[in-house]
CSV table of C-alpha atoms in Angstrom, one decimal:
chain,number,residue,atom,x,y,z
A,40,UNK,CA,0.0,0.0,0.0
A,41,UNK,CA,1.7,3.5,-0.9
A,42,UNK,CA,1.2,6.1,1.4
A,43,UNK,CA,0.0,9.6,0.7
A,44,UNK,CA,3.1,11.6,1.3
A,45,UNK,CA,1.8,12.9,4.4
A,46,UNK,CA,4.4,11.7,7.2
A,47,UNK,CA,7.8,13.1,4.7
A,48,UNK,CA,5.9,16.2,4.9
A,49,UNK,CA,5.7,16.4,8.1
A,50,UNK,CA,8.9,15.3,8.2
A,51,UNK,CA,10.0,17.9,6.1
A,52,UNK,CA,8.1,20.6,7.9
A,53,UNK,CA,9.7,19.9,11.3
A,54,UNK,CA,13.1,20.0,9.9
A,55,UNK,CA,12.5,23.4,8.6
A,56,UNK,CA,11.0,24.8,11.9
A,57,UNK,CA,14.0,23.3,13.9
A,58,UNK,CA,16.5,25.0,11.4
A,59,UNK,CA,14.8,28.1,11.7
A,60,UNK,CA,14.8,28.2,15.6
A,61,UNK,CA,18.5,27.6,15.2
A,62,UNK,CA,18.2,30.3,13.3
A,63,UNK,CA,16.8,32.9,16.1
A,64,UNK,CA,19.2,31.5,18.9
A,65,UNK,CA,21.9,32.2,16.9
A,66,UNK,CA,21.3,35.3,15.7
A,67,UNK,CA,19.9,36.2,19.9
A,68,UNK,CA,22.9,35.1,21.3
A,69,UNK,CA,24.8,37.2,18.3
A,70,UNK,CA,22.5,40.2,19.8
A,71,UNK,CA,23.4,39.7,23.4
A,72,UNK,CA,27.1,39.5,22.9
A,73,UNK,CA,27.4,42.7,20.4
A,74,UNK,CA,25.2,44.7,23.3
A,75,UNK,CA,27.9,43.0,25.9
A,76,UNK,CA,30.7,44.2,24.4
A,77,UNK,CA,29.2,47.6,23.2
A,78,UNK,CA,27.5,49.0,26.0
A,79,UNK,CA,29.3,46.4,29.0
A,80,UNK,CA,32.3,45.0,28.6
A,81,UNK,CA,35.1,44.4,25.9
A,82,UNK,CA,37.9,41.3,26.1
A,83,UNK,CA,41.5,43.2,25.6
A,84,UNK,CA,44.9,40.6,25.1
A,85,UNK,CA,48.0,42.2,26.2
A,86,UNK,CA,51.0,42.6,23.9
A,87,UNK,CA,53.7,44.2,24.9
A,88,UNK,CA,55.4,44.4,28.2
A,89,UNK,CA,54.9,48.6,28.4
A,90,UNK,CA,52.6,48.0,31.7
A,91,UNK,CA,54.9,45.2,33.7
A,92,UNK,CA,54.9,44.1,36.2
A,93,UNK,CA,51.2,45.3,36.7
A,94,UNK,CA,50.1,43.7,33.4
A,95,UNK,CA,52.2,40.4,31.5
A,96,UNK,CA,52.4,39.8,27.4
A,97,UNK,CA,49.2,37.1,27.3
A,98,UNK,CA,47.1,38.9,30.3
A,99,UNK,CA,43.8,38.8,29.2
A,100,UNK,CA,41.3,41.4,30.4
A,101,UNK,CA,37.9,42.7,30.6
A,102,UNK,CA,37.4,46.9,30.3
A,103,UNK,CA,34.4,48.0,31.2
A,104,UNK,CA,33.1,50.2,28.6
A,105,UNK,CA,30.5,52.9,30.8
A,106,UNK,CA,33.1,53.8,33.5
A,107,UNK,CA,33.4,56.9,31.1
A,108,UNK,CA,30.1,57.0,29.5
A,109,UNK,CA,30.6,56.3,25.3
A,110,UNK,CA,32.0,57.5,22.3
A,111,UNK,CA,32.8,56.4,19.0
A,112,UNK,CA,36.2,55.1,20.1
A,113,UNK,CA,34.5,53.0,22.5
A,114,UNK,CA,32.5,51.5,19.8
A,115,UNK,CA,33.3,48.5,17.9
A,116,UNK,CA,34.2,48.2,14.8
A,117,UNK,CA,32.9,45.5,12.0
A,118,UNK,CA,35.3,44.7,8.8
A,119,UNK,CA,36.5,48.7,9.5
A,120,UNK,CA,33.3,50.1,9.9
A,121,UNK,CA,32.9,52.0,13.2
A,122,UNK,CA,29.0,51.1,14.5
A,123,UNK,CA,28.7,54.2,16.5
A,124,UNK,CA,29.5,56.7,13.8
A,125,UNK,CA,26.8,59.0,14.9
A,126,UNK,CA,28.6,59.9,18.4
A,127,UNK,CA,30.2,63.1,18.9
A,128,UNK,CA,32.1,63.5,22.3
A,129,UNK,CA,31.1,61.2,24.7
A,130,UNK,CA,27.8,60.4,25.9
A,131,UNK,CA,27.0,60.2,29.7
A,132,UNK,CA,30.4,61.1,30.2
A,133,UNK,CA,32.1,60.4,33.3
A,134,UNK,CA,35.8,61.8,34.3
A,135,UNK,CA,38.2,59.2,34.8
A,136,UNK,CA,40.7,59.1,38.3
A,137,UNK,CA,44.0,59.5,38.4
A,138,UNK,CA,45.8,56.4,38.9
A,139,UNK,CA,43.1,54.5,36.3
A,140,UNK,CA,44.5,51.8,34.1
A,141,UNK,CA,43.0,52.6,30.5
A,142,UNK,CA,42.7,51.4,27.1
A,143,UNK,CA,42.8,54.0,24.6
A,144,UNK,CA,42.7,54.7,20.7
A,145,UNK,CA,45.9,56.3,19.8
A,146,UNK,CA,45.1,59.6,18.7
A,147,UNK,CA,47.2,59.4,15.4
A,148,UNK,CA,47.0,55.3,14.2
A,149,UNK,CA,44.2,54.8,16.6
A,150,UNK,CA,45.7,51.3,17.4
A,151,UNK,CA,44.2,50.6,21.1
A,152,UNK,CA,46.9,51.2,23.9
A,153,UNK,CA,46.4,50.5,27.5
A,154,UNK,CA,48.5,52.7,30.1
A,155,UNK,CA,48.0,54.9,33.5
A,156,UNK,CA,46.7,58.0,33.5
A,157,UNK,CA,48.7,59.6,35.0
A,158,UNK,CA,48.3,63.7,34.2
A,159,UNK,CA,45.0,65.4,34.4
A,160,UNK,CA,43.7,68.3,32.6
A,161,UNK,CA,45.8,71.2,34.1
A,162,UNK,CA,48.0,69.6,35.6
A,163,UNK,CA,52.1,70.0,35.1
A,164,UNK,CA,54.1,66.9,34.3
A,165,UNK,CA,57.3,66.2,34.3
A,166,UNK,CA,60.0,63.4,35.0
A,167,UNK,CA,63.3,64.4,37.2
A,168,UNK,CA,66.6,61.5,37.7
A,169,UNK,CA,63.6,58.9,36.9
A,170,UNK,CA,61.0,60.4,39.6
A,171,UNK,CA,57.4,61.4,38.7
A,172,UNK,CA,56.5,65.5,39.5
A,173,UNK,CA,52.9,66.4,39.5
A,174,UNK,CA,52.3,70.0,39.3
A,175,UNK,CA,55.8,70.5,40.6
A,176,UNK,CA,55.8,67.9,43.4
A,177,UNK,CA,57.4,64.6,43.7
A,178,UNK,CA,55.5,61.3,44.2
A,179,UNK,CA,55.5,59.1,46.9
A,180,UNK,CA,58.9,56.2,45.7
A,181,UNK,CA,59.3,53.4,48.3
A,182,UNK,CA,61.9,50.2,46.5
A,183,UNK,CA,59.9,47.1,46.4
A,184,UNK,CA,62.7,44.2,45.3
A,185,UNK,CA,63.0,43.6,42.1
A,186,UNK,CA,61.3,42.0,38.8
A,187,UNK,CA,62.9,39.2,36.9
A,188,UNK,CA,62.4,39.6,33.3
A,189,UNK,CA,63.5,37.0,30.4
A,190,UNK,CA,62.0,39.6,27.5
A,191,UNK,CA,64.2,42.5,28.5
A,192,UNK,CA,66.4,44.0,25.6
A,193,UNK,CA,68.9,46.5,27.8
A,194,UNK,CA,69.7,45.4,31.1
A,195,UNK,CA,72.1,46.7,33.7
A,196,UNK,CA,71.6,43.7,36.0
A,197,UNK,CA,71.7,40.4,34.0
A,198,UNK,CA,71.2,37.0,36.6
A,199,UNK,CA,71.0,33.3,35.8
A,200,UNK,CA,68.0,32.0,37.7
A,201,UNK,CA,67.4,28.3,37.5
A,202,UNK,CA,69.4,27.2,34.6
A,203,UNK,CA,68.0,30.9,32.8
A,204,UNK,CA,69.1,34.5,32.1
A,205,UNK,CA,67.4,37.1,33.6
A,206,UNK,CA,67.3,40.6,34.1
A,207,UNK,CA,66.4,42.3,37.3
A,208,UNK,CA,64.6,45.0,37.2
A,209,UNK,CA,64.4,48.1,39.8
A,210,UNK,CA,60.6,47.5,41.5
A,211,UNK,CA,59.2,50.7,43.2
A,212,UNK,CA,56.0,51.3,45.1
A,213,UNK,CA,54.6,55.3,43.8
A,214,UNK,CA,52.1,56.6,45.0
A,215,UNK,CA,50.3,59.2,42.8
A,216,UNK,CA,48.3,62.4,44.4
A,217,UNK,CA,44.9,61.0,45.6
A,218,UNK,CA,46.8,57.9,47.5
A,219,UNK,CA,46.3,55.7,43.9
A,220,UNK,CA,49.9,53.0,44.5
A,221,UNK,CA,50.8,51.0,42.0
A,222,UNK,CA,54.2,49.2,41.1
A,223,UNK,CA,56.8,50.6,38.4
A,224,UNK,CA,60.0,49.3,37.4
A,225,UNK,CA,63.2,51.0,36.0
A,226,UNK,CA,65.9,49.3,33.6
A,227,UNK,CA,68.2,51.6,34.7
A,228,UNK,CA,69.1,55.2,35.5
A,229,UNK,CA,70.0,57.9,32.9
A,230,UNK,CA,67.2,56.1,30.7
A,231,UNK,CA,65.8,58.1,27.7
A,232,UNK,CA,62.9,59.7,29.5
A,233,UNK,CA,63.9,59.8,33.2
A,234,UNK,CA,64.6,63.9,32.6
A,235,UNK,CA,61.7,65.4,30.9
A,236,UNK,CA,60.6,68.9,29.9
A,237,UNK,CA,57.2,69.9,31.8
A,238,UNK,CA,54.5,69.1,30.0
A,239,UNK,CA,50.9,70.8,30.5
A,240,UNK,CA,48.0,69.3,30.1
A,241,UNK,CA,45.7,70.7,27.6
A,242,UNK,CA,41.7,71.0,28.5
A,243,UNK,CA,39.9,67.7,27.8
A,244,UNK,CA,43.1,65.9,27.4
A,245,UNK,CA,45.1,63.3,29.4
A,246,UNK,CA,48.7,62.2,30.4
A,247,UNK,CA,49.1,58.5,29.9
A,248,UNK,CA,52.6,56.7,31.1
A,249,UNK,CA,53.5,53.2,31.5
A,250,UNK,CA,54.4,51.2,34.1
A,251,UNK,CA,57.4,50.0,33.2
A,252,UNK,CA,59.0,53.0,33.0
A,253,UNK,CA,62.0,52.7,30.3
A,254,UNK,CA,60.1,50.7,28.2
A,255,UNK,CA,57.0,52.8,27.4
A,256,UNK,CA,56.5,54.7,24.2
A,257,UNK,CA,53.5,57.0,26.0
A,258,UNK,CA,52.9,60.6,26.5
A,259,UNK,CA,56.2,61.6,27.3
A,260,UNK,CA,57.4,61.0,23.5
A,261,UNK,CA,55.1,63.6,21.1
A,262,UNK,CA,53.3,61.3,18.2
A,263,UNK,CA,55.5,62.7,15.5
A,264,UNK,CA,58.1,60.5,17.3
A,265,UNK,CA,55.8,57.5,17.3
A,266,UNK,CA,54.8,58.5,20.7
A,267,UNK,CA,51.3,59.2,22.5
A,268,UNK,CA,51.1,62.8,23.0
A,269,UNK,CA,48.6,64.3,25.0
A,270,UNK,CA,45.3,62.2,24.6
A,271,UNK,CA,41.7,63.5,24.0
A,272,UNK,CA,38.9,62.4,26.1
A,273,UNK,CA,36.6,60.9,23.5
A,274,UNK,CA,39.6,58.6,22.6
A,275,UNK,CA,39.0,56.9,25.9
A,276,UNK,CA,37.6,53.9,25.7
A,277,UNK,CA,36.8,51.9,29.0
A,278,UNK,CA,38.9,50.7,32.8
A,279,UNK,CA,40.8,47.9,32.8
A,280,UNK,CA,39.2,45.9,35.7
A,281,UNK,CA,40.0,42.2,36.1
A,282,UNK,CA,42.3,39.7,34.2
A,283,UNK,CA,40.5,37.0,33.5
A,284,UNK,CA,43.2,34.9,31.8
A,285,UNK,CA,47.2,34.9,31.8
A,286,UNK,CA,48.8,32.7,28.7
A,287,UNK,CA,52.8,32.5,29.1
A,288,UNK,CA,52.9,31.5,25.7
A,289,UNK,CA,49.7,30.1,23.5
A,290,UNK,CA,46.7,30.2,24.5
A,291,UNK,CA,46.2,26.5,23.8
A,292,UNK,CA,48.8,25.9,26.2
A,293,UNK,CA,46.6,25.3,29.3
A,294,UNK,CA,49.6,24.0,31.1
A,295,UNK,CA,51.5,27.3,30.8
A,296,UNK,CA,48.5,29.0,32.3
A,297,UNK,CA,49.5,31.5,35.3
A,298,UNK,CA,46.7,30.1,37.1
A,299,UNK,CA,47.7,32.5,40.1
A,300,UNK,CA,46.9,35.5,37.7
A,301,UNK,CA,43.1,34.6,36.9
A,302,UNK,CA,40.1,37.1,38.0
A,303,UNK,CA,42.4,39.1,40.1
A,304,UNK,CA,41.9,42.7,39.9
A,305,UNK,CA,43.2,45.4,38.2
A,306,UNK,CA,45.4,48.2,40.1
């Protein structure tokens, strides 16, 4: 007996209702996500060593994106097209603190950076013998050990450490105006930017410097010298706030996973 057809239609119907609620979760949890990262939070990986020994090449971190209201730096960006491209400014702007760790758009290749503000509209920086002046007074400096690097290129202090060469690092505890502390390092005195003009901070602009100090290209080197300059505010684009993950190496690498590193927060 031959059957009517009915059941493979069915059949055929179901299939096409299951694919389709695929579909819709799919393209919700697409939704969800691209509202996460625009209006919430945004995944950062860290490649360079410019913010040792507070932040290590394969940290990976979440920035919250309203800690300074938005922009459209703080947008993202699909196949080169920026999604905000309406914003002017920022939009329930926020100021940030001094002593914030921030990821920025570089005001001249807009290639995002992440450094410490360290200079706030106004105020007068400058760097004396490898010590931080704000607005014409020294920072807090208290020595904290030191740092073994293996990446270092110049080194005044080269050890062999298990079997490896390393190079020691200067660690200092400074503490910025406000009571922010944080730790820097320094290669070594009579570095390239340890004497500094006085820079002043233009209106709606900001100071950015790295942590590790001779190894930084940041707002003490002008942008026609491949430097930072003086960033704008709408270049902002969120806080750095909690590493999630730290790779030494791949990321596939579980095993070389600084496990010690994960969800600890940012300062």
């Amino acid at each position: 007996m031959r059957g009517d057809g009915r059941g493979m239609a069915t059949g055929k119907v179901k299939k096409k209702e299951g694919f389709l609620e695929l579909l819709k979760t799919i393209v919700y949890a697409l939704l969800i996500a691209g509202v996460f990262r625009t209006i919430l939070f945004q995944p950062f990986w860290i490649p360079s060593g410019s913010m040792k020994s507070t932040l290590l090449i394969g940290d990976y971190l979440f920035i919250s994106k309203y800690a300074y209201g938005y922009s459209a730096a703080s947008c993202p960006t699909v196949f080169g097209v920026n999604l905000c491209p309406f914003i002017s400014g920022r939009v329930l702007a926020d100021e940030p603190d001094r002593g914030d760790v921030i990821v920025f758009k570089h005001p001249r290749t807009e290639e995002d950076y992440i450094k410490r503000l360290i200079g706030l509209p106004g105020d007068r920086i400058q760097m004396r013998s490898g010590v931080l002046r704000i607005n014409g007074e020294a920072v807090g400096m208290e020595r904290d050990g030191v740092f073994l690097d293996d990446s270092a290129g110049f080194c005044s202090d080269r050890r062999t450490v298990d079997g490896e060469t390393v190079c020691a690092l200067e660690r200092w505890r400074e503490t910025l105006p406000g009571g922010v502390a944080h730790t820097i390092l320094n290669t070594a005195d009579g570095m390239a930017f340890d004497d500094t003009p006085e820079f002043v901070v233009p209106e709606e602009h900001y100071f950015f410097m790295g942590d590790n100090r001779d190894n930084s290209r940041d707002s003490r080197e002008p942008r026609a010298s491949g430097g930072v300059g003086f960033v704008p505010f709408e270049n902002l684009i969120g806080r750095a706030e909690v590493i999630a993950v730290s790779a030494d190496g791949p990321f596939w690498r579980v095993w070389d996973w600084r496990f010690g590193r994960s969800f600890s927060a940012i300062d």
